[in-house]
Amino acid sequence: MSRIGKKPVAVPGGVTAQVNGQEVKIKGPKGELSHVLVDDIIAKLDKDAIDIAMREDTKEARAMWGMSRTMVANLVAGVTQGFTKKLEITGVGYRAAVQGQNLQLQLGYSHDIAYPIPQGIQVQCPKPTEIVVTGIDKQKVGQVAAEIRRFRPPEPYKGKGIRYAGEFILRKEGKKK
């Protein structure tokens, strides 16, 4: 049995929740998000919590139960606090800057990379070697951070490239004579 799925999702003050069949809508101070649950899962709205349960006790329903509860919890966390991913740029001459709706990246290629910032995501560069991606949708924030990192992933010999803040890069020893 899912220990995560059994726990109800608390709906804090200032946040309104609606459950229409399989769709869960959460509205809060930072915005509005919705998620459609799979058919094996039922969502019930109490006074200040959302309960997630299985329709039938099947293997597929058990697999989706905890995940569905986490998705609803992420909606609540997103509209109240939001999500943030930090990226660090390492390398001589590597830098980033926000220009309008584009993120300009200089990553040692013969050309600059202009990454268009998607709707609902904010990107800031407090330092030329630091990128902060914020938004209310956890999946979208992670996807944008992964796409930025993919332009120049960290290489194992010198550690140059774009890495997540706190990410450990396994370093390799160079060639020996």
Short mmCIF file of N, CA and C in Angstrom, two decimals:
data_model
loop_
_atom_site.label_atom_id
_atom_site.label_comp_id
_atom_site.label_asym_id
_atom_site.label_seq_id
_atom_site.Cartn_x
_atom_site.Cartn_y
_atom_site.Cartn_z
N MET A 1 0.84 -1.19 0.00
CA MET A 1 0.00 0.00 0.00
C MET A 1 0.88 1.25 0.00
N SER A 2 0.39 2.28 -0.65
CA SER A 2 1.14 3.52 -0.74
C SER A 2 1.05 4.31 0.55
N ARG A 3 2.21 4.59 1.12
CA ARG A 3 2.20 5.43 2.32
C ARG A 3 2.05 6.90 1.96
N ILE A 4 2.50 7.25 0.75
CA ILE A 4 2.35 8.63 0.30
C ILE A 4 0.90 8.90 -0.06
N GLY A 5 0.27 7.97 -0.76
CA GLY A 5 -1.10 8.15 -1.23
C GLY A 5 -2.12 8.27 -0.12
N LYS A 6 -1.87 7.62 1.02
CA LYS A 6 -2.81 7.67 2.14
C LYS A 6 -2.91 9.06 2.77
N LYS A 7 -1.83 9.83 2.69
CA LYS A 7 -1.78 11.13 3.34
C LYS A 7 -2.56 12.16 2.53
N PRO A 8 -3.52 12.87 3.13
CA PRO A 8 -4.26 13.88 2.36
C PRO A 8 -3.40 15.10 2.05
N VAL A 9 -3.71 15.78 0.95
CA VAL A 9 -2.98 17.00 0.56
C VAL A 9 -3.66 18.18 1.23
N ALA A 10 -2.94 18.88 2.10
CA ALA A 10 -3.49 20.04 2.80
C ALA A 10 -3.63 21.22 1.84
N VAL A 11 -4.76 21.91 1.93
CA VAL A 11 -4.99 23.11 1.12
C VAL A 11 -4.90 24.30 2.07
N PRO A 12 -3.81 25.10 2.00
CA PRO A 12 -3.64 26.21 2.94
C PRO A 12 -4.62 27.35 2.66
N GLY A 13 -4.70 28.28 3.60
CA GLY A 13 -5.55 29.46 3.43
C GLY A 13 -5.09 30.30 2.26
N GLY A 14 -6.02 30.90 1.55
CA GLY A 14 -5.68 31.70 0.38
C GLY A 14 -5.60 30.88 -0.89
N VAL A 15 -5.79 29.57 -0.77
CA VAL A 15 -5.75 28.68 -1.93
C VAL A 15 -7.11 28.03 -2.08
N THR A 16 -7.66 28.06 -3.30
CA THR A 16 -8.95 27.40 -3.54
C THR A 16 -8.72 26.18 -4.42
N ALA A 17 -9.43 25.11 -4.11
CA ALA A 17 -9.30 23.86 -4.85
C ALA A 17 -10.66 23.44 -5.38
N GLN A 18 -10.68 22.88 -6.58
CA GLN A 18 -11.89 22.35 -7.19
C GLN A 18 -11.58 20.96 -7.73
N VAL A 19 -12.53 20.05 -7.54
CA VAL A 19 -12.41 18.71 -8.11
C VAL A 19 -13.63 18.47 -8.98
N ASN A 20 -13.42 18.38 -10.30
CA ASN A 20 -14.50 18.10 -11.26
C ASN A 20 -14.18 16.77 -11.92
N GLY A 21 -14.75 15.69 -11.41
CA GLY A 21 -14.48 14.36 -11.96
C GLY A 21 -13.02 14.00 -11.77
N GLN A 22 -12.28 13.90 -12.86
CA GLN A 22 -10.86 13.53 -12.80
C GLN A 22 -9.94 14.74 -12.81
N GLU A 23 -10.49 15.94 -12.98
CA GLU A 23 -9.66 17.14 -13.06
C GLU A 23 -9.60 17.84 -11.70
N VAL A 24 -8.38 18.18 -11.28
CA VAL A 24 -8.15 18.91 -10.03
C VAL A 24 -7.60 20.29 -10.41
N LYS A 25 -8.28 21.35 -9.99
CA LYS A 25 -7.84 22.73 -10.25
C LYS A 25 -7.47 23.38 -8.94
N ILE A 26 -6.32 24.01 -8.90
CA ILE A 26 -5.84 24.71 -7.71
C ILE A 26 -5.54 26.15 -8.11
N LYS A 27 -6.07 27.09 -7.34
CA LYS A 27 -5.84 28.50 -7.61
C LYS A 27 -5.27 29.13 -6.35
N GLY A 28 -4.17 29.88 -6.50
CA GLY A 28 -3.51 30.49 -5.35
C GLY A 28 -2.95 31.85 -5.69
N PRO A 29 -2.14 32.40 -4.78
CA PRO A 29 -1.62 33.75 -4.99
C PRO A 29 -0.67 33.87 -6.19
N LYS A 30 0.01 32.80 -6.58
CA LYS A 30 0.96 32.87 -7.70
C LYS A 30 0.35 32.51 -9.05
N GLY A 31 -0.84 31.91 -9.05
CA GLY A 31 -1.46 31.54 -10.32
C GLY A 31 -2.42 30.38 -10.17
N GLU A 32 -2.73 29.76 -11.31
CA GLU A 32 -3.70 28.67 -11.33
C GLU A 32 -3.11 27.49 -12.11
N LEU A 33 -3.26 26.28 -11.56
CA LEU A 33 -2.78 25.06 -12.19
C LEU A 33 -3.86 23.99 -12.15
N SER A 34 -3.80 23.06 -13.09
CA SER A 34 -4.75 21.95 -13.08
C SER A 34 -4.04 20.68 -13.52
N HIS A 35 -4.60 19.55 -13.10
CA HIS A 35 -4.05 18.24 -13.44
C HIS A 35 -5.20 17.26 -13.61
N VAL A 36 -5.13 16.43 -14.65
CA VAL A 36 -6.14 15.42 -14.89
C VAL A 36 -5.61 14.08 -14.36
N LEU A 37 -6.33 13.50 -13.41
CA LEU A 37 -5.92 12.24 -12.81
C LEU A 37 -6.28 11.07 -13.72
N VAL A 38 -5.56 9.96 -13.59
CA VAL A 38 -5.87 8.76 -14.37
C VAL A 38 -7.19 8.18 -13.87
N ASP A 39 -7.82 7.31 -14.67
CA ASP A 39 -9.14 6.78 -14.35
C ASP A 39 -9.16 5.88 -13.12
N ASP A 40 -8.02 5.31 -12.74
CA ASP A 40 -7.96 4.41 -11.58
C ASP A 40 -7.99 5.15 -10.25
N ILE A 41 -7.86 6.47 -10.27
CA ILE A 41 -7.72 7.28 -9.05
C ILE A 41 -8.93 8.19 -8.89
N ILE A 42 -9.37 8.36 -7.62
CA ILE A 42 -10.48 9.26 -7.28
C ILE A 42 -9.93 10.35 -6.36
N ALA A 43 -10.35 11.59 -6.59
CA ALA A 43 -9.99 12.70 -5.71
C ALA A 43 -11.26 13.23 -5.05
N LYS A 44 -11.20 13.41 -3.72
CA LYS A 44 -12.33 13.96 -2.96
C LYS A 44 -11.85 15.21 -2.23
N LEU A 45 -12.66 16.26 -2.29
CA LEU A 45 -12.32 17.52 -1.63
C LEU A 45 -13.04 17.61 -0.30
N ASP A 46 -12.27 17.72 0.79
CA ASP A 46 -12.83 17.97 2.12
C ASP A 46 -12.73 19.46 2.38
N LYS A 47 -12.92 19.88 3.63
CA LYS A 47 -12.87 21.31 3.97
C LYS A 47 -11.53 21.93 3.60
N ASP A 48 -10.44 21.36 4.12
CA ASP A 48 -9.13 21.95 3.91
C ASP A 48 -8.11 20.91 3.45
N ALA A 49 -8.56 19.86 2.75
CA ALA A 49 -7.65 18.83 2.26
C ALA A 49 -8.26 18.11 1.05
N ILE A 50 -7.40 17.53 0.25
CA ILE A 50 -7.82 16.72 -0.88
C ILE A 50 -7.36 15.29 -0.61
N ASP A 51 -8.29 14.35 -0.61
CA ASP A 51 -7.98 12.94 -0.40
C ASP A 51 -7.87 12.25 -1.76
N ILE A 52 -6.84 11.47 -1.93
CA ILE A 52 -6.62 10.70 -3.14
C ILE A 52 -6.82 9.23 -2.79
N ALA A 53 -7.64 8.51 -3.56
CA ALA A 53 -7.92 7.10 -3.28
C ALA A 53 -7.98 6.33 -4.59
N MET A 54 -7.91 4.99 -4.48
CA MET A 54 -8.01 4.12 -5.65
C MET A 54 -9.47 3.72 -5.85
N ARG A 55 -9.90 3.58 -7.12
CA ARG A 55 -11.24 3.06 -7.40
C ARG A 55 -11.29 1.57 -7.04
N GLU A 56 -10.33 0.81 -7.56
CA GLU A 56 -10.22 -0.62 -7.29
C GLU A 56 -8.76 -0.90 -6.92
N ASP A 57 -8.56 -1.93 -6.13
CA ASP A 57 -7.21 -2.28 -5.71
C ASP A 57 -6.55 -3.16 -6.77
N THR A 58 -6.02 -2.52 -7.82
CA THR A 58 -5.31 -3.24 -8.87
C THR A 58 -3.84 -2.81 -8.86
N LYS A 59 -3.01 -3.54 -9.58
CA LYS A 59 -1.58 -3.23 -9.63
C LYS A 59 -1.35 -1.85 -10.26
N GLU A 60 -2.09 -1.54 -11.33
CA GLU A 60 -1.94 -0.24 -11.99
C GLU A 60 -2.39 0.91 -11.09
N ALA A 61 -3.49 0.69 -10.36
CA ALA A 61 -3.99 1.74 -9.47
C ALA A 61 -3.01 2.00 -8.33
N ARG A 62 -2.43 0.93 -7.78
CA ARG A 62 -1.44 1.10 -6.71
C ARG A 62 -0.23 1.86 -7.21
N ALA A 63 0.16 1.60 -8.47
CA ALA A 63 1.32 2.27 -9.05
C ALA A 63 1.07 3.77 -9.24
N MET A 64 -0.17 4.14 -9.54
CA MET A 64 -0.49 5.54 -9.82
C MET A 64 -0.94 6.33 -8.59
N TRP A 65 -1.25 5.65 -7.50
CA TRP A 65 -1.82 6.29 -6.32
C TRP A 65 -0.87 7.32 -5.71
N GLY A 66 0.32 6.92 -5.35
CA GLY A 66 1.28 7.83 -4.73
C GLY A 66 1.71 8.93 -5.69
N MET A 67 1.88 8.58 -6.97
CA MET A 67 2.27 9.57 -7.96
C MET A 67 1.20 10.64 -8.13
N SER A 68 -0.07 10.23 -8.13
CA SER A 68 -1.17 11.18 -8.28
C SER A 68 -1.24 12.12 -7.09
N ARG A 69 -1.02 11.59 -5.89
CA ARG A 69 -1.03 12.43 -4.70
C ARG A 69 0.11 13.44 -4.75
N THR A 70 1.29 13.01 -5.22
CA THR A 70 2.43 13.91 -5.34
C THR A 70 2.18 14.99 -6.38
N MET A 71 1.52 14.64 -7.48
CA MET A 71 1.21 15.64 -8.51
C MET A 71 0.28 16.72 -7.96
N VAL A 72 -0.72 16.33 -7.18
CA VAL A 72 -1.64 17.31 -6.58
C VAL A 72 -0.90 18.15 -5.54
N ALA A 73 -0.02 17.52 -4.76
CA ALA A 73 0.77 18.27 -3.77
C ALA A 73 1.68 19.29 -4.46
N ASN A 74 2.23 18.93 -5.63
CA ASN A 74 3.06 19.86 -6.39
C ASN A 74 2.26 21.03 -6.92
N LEU A 75 0.99 20.81 -7.26
CA LEU A 75 0.13 21.92 -7.70
C LEU A 75 -0.04 22.92 -6.56
N VAL A 76 -0.32 22.41 -5.36
CA VAL A 76 -0.52 23.28 -4.19
C VAL A 76 0.77 24.03 -3.86
N ALA A 77 1.90 23.32 -3.88
CA ALA A 77 3.18 23.97 -3.58
C ALA A 77 3.53 25.01 -4.64
N GLY A 78 3.19 24.74 -5.89
CA GLY A 78 3.51 25.67 -6.97
C GLY A 78 2.76 26.97 -6.88
N VAL A 79 1.46 26.92 -6.56
CA VAL A 79 0.68 28.16 -6.50
C VAL A 79 0.91 28.93 -5.20
N THR A 80 1.53 28.30 -4.20
CA THR A 80 1.84 29.02 -2.96
C THR A 80 3.27 29.53 -2.94
N GLN A 81 4.27 28.66 -3.18
CA GLN A 81 5.68 29.08 -3.10
C GLN A 81 6.35 29.18 -4.46
N GLY A 82 6.02 28.29 -5.39
CA GLY A 82 6.71 28.23 -6.66
C GLY A 82 7.92 27.32 -6.55
N PHE A 83 8.57 27.06 -7.69
CA PHE A 83 9.73 26.18 -7.74
C PHE A 83 10.91 26.91 -8.37
N THR A 84 12.13 26.54 -7.95
CA THR A 84 13.34 27.18 -8.43
C THR A 84 14.40 26.12 -8.74
N LYS A 85 15.11 26.32 -9.84
CA LYS A 85 16.27 25.50 -10.18
C LYS A 85 17.42 26.46 -10.48
N LYS A 86 18.59 26.18 -9.89
CA LYS A 86 19.77 27.01 -10.13
C LYS A 86 20.76 26.24 -10.97
N LEU A 87 21.35 26.93 -11.93
CA LEU A 87 22.38 26.36 -12.80
C LEU A 87 23.65 27.17 -12.66
N GLU A 88 24.79 26.50 -12.69
CA GLU A 88 26.09 27.17 -12.61
C GLU A 88 26.84 26.92 -13.91
N ILE A 89 27.52 27.95 -14.40
CA ILE A 89 28.30 27.83 -15.63
C ILE A 89 29.77 27.87 -15.25
N THR A 90 30.52 26.86 -15.70
CA THR A 90 31.95 26.78 -15.42
C THR A 90 32.70 26.74 -16.75
N GLY A 91 33.69 27.60 -16.89
CA GLY A 91 34.50 27.60 -18.11
C GLY A 91 34.95 29.00 -18.45
N VAL A 92 36.13 29.12 -19.02
CA VAL A 92 36.68 30.42 -19.37
C VAL A 92 35.88 31.01 -20.52
N GLY A 93 35.32 32.20 -20.32
CA GLY A 93 34.55 32.87 -21.36
C GLY A 93 33.10 32.41 -21.46
N TYR A 94 32.69 31.46 -20.62
CA TYR A 94 31.31 30.99 -20.63
C TYR A 94 30.47 31.95 -19.79
N ARG A 95 29.38 32.45 -20.35
CA ARG A 95 28.51 33.35 -19.59
C ARG A 95 27.10 33.35 -20.15
N ALA A 96 26.18 33.90 -19.35
CA ALA A 96 24.77 33.97 -19.73
C ALA A 96 24.23 35.34 -19.37
N ALA A 97 23.23 35.78 -20.13
CA ALA A 97 22.56 37.05 -19.86
C ALA A 97 21.14 36.96 -20.42
N VAL A 98 20.20 37.63 -19.73
CA VAL A 98 18.82 37.67 -20.20
C VAL A 98 18.63 38.95 -21.00
N GLN A 99 18.13 38.80 -22.24
CA GLN A 99 17.85 39.95 -23.09
C GLN A 99 16.43 39.82 -23.60
N GLY A 100 15.51 40.58 -23.00
CA GLY A 100 14.11 40.50 -23.38
C GLY A 100 13.52 39.14 -23.03
N GLN A 101 12.98 38.44 -24.02
CA GLN A 101 12.41 37.11 -23.80
C GLN A 101 13.37 35.99 -24.23
N ASN A 102 14.66 36.31 -24.32
CA ASN A 102 15.67 35.32 -24.71
C ASN A 102 16.75 35.23 -23.65
N LEU A 103 17.31 34.04 -23.52
CA LEU A 103 18.49 33.82 -22.69
C LEU A 103 19.67 33.68 -23.63
N GLN A 104 20.61 34.61 -23.57
CA GLN A 104 21.79 34.59 -24.43
C GLN A 104 22.89 33.81 -23.72
N LEU A 105 23.40 32.78 -24.37
CA LEU A 105 24.44 31.94 -23.79
C LEU A 105 25.69 31.96 -24.67
N GLN A 106 26.84 32.19 -24.03
CA GLN A 106 28.13 32.09 -24.71
C GLN A 106 28.84 30.91 -24.06
N LEU A 107 28.95 29.82 -24.81
CA LEU A 107 29.44 28.57 -24.24
C LEU A 107 30.62 27.98 -25.01
N GLY A 108 31.44 28.83 -25.62
CA GLY A 108 32.64 28.36 -26.29
C GLY A 108 32.41 27.89 -27.70
N TYR A 109 31.20 28.02 -28.21
CA TYR A 109 30.94 27.68 -29.61
C TYR A 109 31.29 28.89 -30.47
N SER A 110 31.28 28.73 -31.79
CA SER A 110 31.58 29.83 -32.69
C SER A 110 30.45 30.85 -32.75
N HIS A 111 29.30 30.52 -32.16
CA HIS A 111 28.14 31.39 -32.19
C HIS A 111 27.50 31.45 -30.80
N ASP A 112 26.75 32.51 -30.54
CA ASP A 112 25.98 32.62 -29.30
C ASP A 112 24.69 31.81 -29.46
N ILE A 113 24.17 31.34 -28.34
CA ILE A 113 22.92 30.59 -28.34
C ILE A 113 21.84 31.48 -27.76
N ALA A 114 20.73 31.67 -28.48
CA ALA A 114 19.59 32.44 -27.99
C ALA A 114 18.48 31.45 -27.67
N TYR A 115 18.22 31.25 -26.36
CA TYR A 115 17.18 30.32 -25.93
C TYR A 115 15.92 31.11 -25.60
N PRO A 116 14.80 30.91 -26.32
CA PRO A 116 13.57 31.64 -26.01
C PRO A 116 12.96 31.12 -24.70
N ILE A 117 12.66 32.03 -23.79
CA ILE A 117 12.11 31.67 -22.48
C ILE A 117 10.63 31.37 -22.65
N PRO A 118 10.16 30.17 -22.24
CA PRO A 118 8.75 29.81 -22.41
C PRO A 118 7.82 30.65 -21.52
N GLN A 119 6.55 30.66 -21.90
CA GLN A 119 5.52 31.37 -21.13
C GLN A 119 5.38 30.74 -19.75
N GLY A 120 5.25 31.55 -18.71
CA GLY A 120 5.06 31.04 -17.36
C GLY A 120 6.34 30.74 -16.62
N ILE A 121 7.49 30.97 -17.24
CA ILE A 121 8.79 30.71 -16.62
C ILE A 121 9.58 32.02 -16.57
N GLN A 122 10.23 32.27 -15.43
CA GLN A 122 11.11 33.43 -15.31
C GLN A 122 12.55 32.94 -15.20
N VAL A 123 13.43 33.58 -15.95
CA VAL A 123 14.85 33.25 -15.92
C VAL A 123 15.60 34.51 -15.54
N GLN A 124 16.49 34.39 -14.54
CA GLN A 124 17.32 35.53 -14.12
C GLN A 124 18.77 35.10 -14.11
N CYS A 125 19.64 36.05 -14.31
CA CYS A 125 21.08 35.82 -14.23
C CYS A 125 21.67 36.81 -13.23
N PRO A 126 21.69 36.46 -11.91
CA PRO A 126 22.27 37.38 -10.93
C PRO A 126 23.75 37.63 -11.18
N LYS A 127 24.46 36.62 -11.67
CA LYS A 127 25.87 36.73 -12.06
C LYS A 127 25.98 36.17 -13.48
N PRO A 128 26.99 36.55 -14.22
CA PRO A 128 27.12 36.00 -15.58
C PRO A 128 27.32 34.48 -15.61
N THR A 129 27.72 33.89 -14.49
CA THR A 129 27.95 32.44 -14.46
C THR A 129 26.87 31.71 -13.66
N GLU A 130 25.73 32.33 -13.47
CA GLU A 130 24.64 31.71 -12.70
C GLU A 130 23.31 31.98 -13.39
N ILE A 131 22.48 30.94 -13.49
CA ILE A 131 21.16 31.05 -14.09
C ILE A 131 20.15 30.53 -13.06
N VAL A 132 19.08 31.31 -12.82
CA VAL A 132 18.03 30.90 -11.89
C VAL A 132 16.72 30.80 -12.68
N VAL A 133 16.14 29.59 -12.70
CA VAL A 133 14.89 29.33 -13.41
C VAL A 133 13.79 29.18 -12.36
N THR A 134 12.73 30.00 -12.44
CA THR A 134 11.63 29.92 -11.48
C THR A 134 10.30 29.86 -12.21
N GLY A 135 9.30 29.27 -11.52
CA GLY A 135 7.96 29.17 -12.08
C GLY A 135 7.06 28.42 -11.12
N ILE A 136 5.78 28.29 -11.49
CA ILE A 136 4.83 27.61 -10.60
C ILE A 136 4.63 26.14 -10.98
N ASP A 137 5.00 25.76 -12.20
CA ASP A 137 4.83 24.38 -12.66
C ASP A 137 6.16 23.65 -12.52
N LYS A 138 6.24 22.68 -11.62
CA LYS A 138 7.49 21.96 -11.34
C LYS A 138 8.04 21.26 -12.58
N GLN A 139 7.17 20.65 -13.36
CA GLN A 139 7.62 19.93 -14.55
C GLN A 139 8.23 20.89 -15.56
N LYS A 140 7.59 22.04 -15.75
CA LYS A 140 8.08 23.02 -16.72
C LYS A 140 9.42 23.63 -16.30
N VAL A 141 9.56 23.91 -15.00
CA VAL A 141 10.81 24.47 -14.48
C VAL A 141 11.94 23.48 -14.69
N GLY A 142 11.71 22.21 -14.38
CA GLY A 142 12.74 21.19 -14.56
C GLY A 142 13.08 20.97 -16.02
N GLN A 143 12.07 21.03 -16.89
CA GLN A 143 12.30 20.84 -18.32
C GLN A 143 13.14 21.97 -18.90
N VAL A 144 12.83 23.22 -18.53
CA VAL A 144 13.60 24.36 -19.03
C VAL A 144 15.04 24.29 -18.54
N ALA A 145 15.24 23.95 -17.26
CA ALA A 145 16.59 23.82 -16.71
C ALA A 145 17.37 22.72 -17.44
N ALA A 146 16.71 21.60 -17.75
CA ALA A 146 17.36 20.50 -18.46
C ALA A 146 17.72 20.90 -19.90
N GLU A 147 16.84 21.68 -20.55
CA GLU A 147 17.13 22.12 -21.91
C GLU A 147 18.31 23.08 -21.94
N ILE A 148 18.41 23.97 -20.95
CA ILE A 148 19.54 24.90 -20.87
C ILE A 148 20.82 24.11 -20.62
N ARG A 149 20.77 23.15 -19.71
CA ARG A 149 21.95 22.34 -19.38
C ARG A 149 22.41 21.54 -20.59
N ARG A 150 21.48 21.12 -21.45
CA ARG A 150 21.82 20.29 -22.60
C ARG A 150 22.68 21.02 -23.63
N PHE A 151 22.70 22.36 -23.63
CA PHE A 151 23.52 23.09 -24.60
C PHE A 151 25.00 22.80 -24.38
N ARG A 152 25.44 22.61 -23.12
CA ARG A 152 26.84 22.29 -22.83
C ARG A 152 26.89 21.55 -21.49
N PRO A 153 26.60 20.23 -21.49
CA PRO A 153 26.67 19.49 -20.24
C PRO A 153 28.11 19.45 -19.71
N PRO A 154 28.30 19.32 -18.42
CA PRO A 154 29.66 19.33 -17.87
C PRO A 154 30.46 18.13 -18.36
N GLU A 155 31.70 18.40 -18.76
CA GLU A 155 32.55 17.31 -19.23
C GLU A 155 33.42 16.83 -18.07
N PRO A 156 33.84 15.56 -18.10
CA PRO A 156 34.48 14.97 -16.91
C PRO A 156 35.95 15.32 -16.71
N TYR A 157 36.63 15.92 -17.69
CA TYR A 157 38.06 16.16 -17.54
C TYR A 157 38.38 17.47 -16.86
N LYS A 158 37.77 18.56 -17.30
CA LYS A 158 38.01 19.85 -16.65
C LYS A 158 36.79 20.36 -15.90
N GLY A 159 35.63 19.73 -16.09
CA GLY A 159 34.41 20.15 -15.40
C GLY A 159 33.73 21.33 -16.05
N LYS A 160 34.12 21.69 -17.28
CA LYS A 160 33.53 22.84 -17.95
C LYS A 160 32.13 22.50 -18.45
N GLY A 161 31.25 23.49 -18.40
CA GLY A 161 29.89 23.30 -18.90
C GLY A 161 28.87 23.87 -17.94
N ILE A 162 27.59 23.53 -18.16
CA ILE A 162 26.50 24.00 -17.32
C ILE A 162 26.07 22.84 -16.42
N ARG A 163 26.06 23.09 -15.11
CA ARG A 163 25.65 22.06 -14.15
C ARG A 163 24.60 22.62 -13.22
N TYR A 164 23.82 21.73 -12.61
CA TYR A 164 22.87 22.14 -11.58
C TYR A 164 23.67 22.56 -10.35
N ALA A 165 23.14 23.48 -9.57
CA ALA A 165 23.82 23.91 -8.34
C ALA A 165 23.88 22.71 -7.39
N GLY A 166 25.07 22.41 -6.91
CA GLY A 166 25.26 21.30 -6.00
C GLY A 166 25.48 19.96 -6.68
N GLU A 167 25.45 19.92 -8.00
CA GLU A 167 25.65 18.66 -8.73
C GLU A 167 27.13 18.27 -8.67
N PHE A 168 27.39 17.00 -8.41
CA PHE A 168 28.76 16.50 -8.35
C PHE A 168 29.11 15.91 -9.71
N ILE A 169 30.22 16.35 -10.26
CA ILE A 169 30.70 15.84 -11.54
C ILE A 169 31.88 14.91 -11.25
N LEU A 170 31.75 13.65 -11.64
CA LEU A 170 32.83 12.68 -11.46
C LEU A 170 33.95 13.03 -12.41
N ARG A 171 35.10 13.39 -11.86
CA ARG A 171 36.22 13.83 -12.68
C ARG A 171 37.09 12.66 -13.06
N LYS A 172 37.62 12.72 -14.28
CA LYS A 172 38.51 11.68 -14.78
C LYS A 172 39.93 12.23 -14.86
N GLU A 173 40.89 11.33 -14.75
CA GLU A 173 42.27 11.72 -14.88
C GLU A 173 42.62 11.78 -16.36
N GLY A 174 43.48 12.71 -16.74
CA GLY A 174 43.86 12.85 -18.14
C GLY A 174 44.82 11.76 -18.59
N LYS A 175 45.24 11.88 -19.84
CA LYS A 175 46.15 10.90 -20.43
C LYS A 175 47.52 10.98 -19.77
N LYS A 176 48.18 9.84 -19.58
CA LYS A 176 49.50 9.80 -18.97
C LYS A 176 50.55 9.45 -20.01
N LYS A 177 51.77 9.90 -19.76
CA LYS A 177 52.87 9.60 -20.68
C LYS A 177 53.44 8.23 -20.38
#
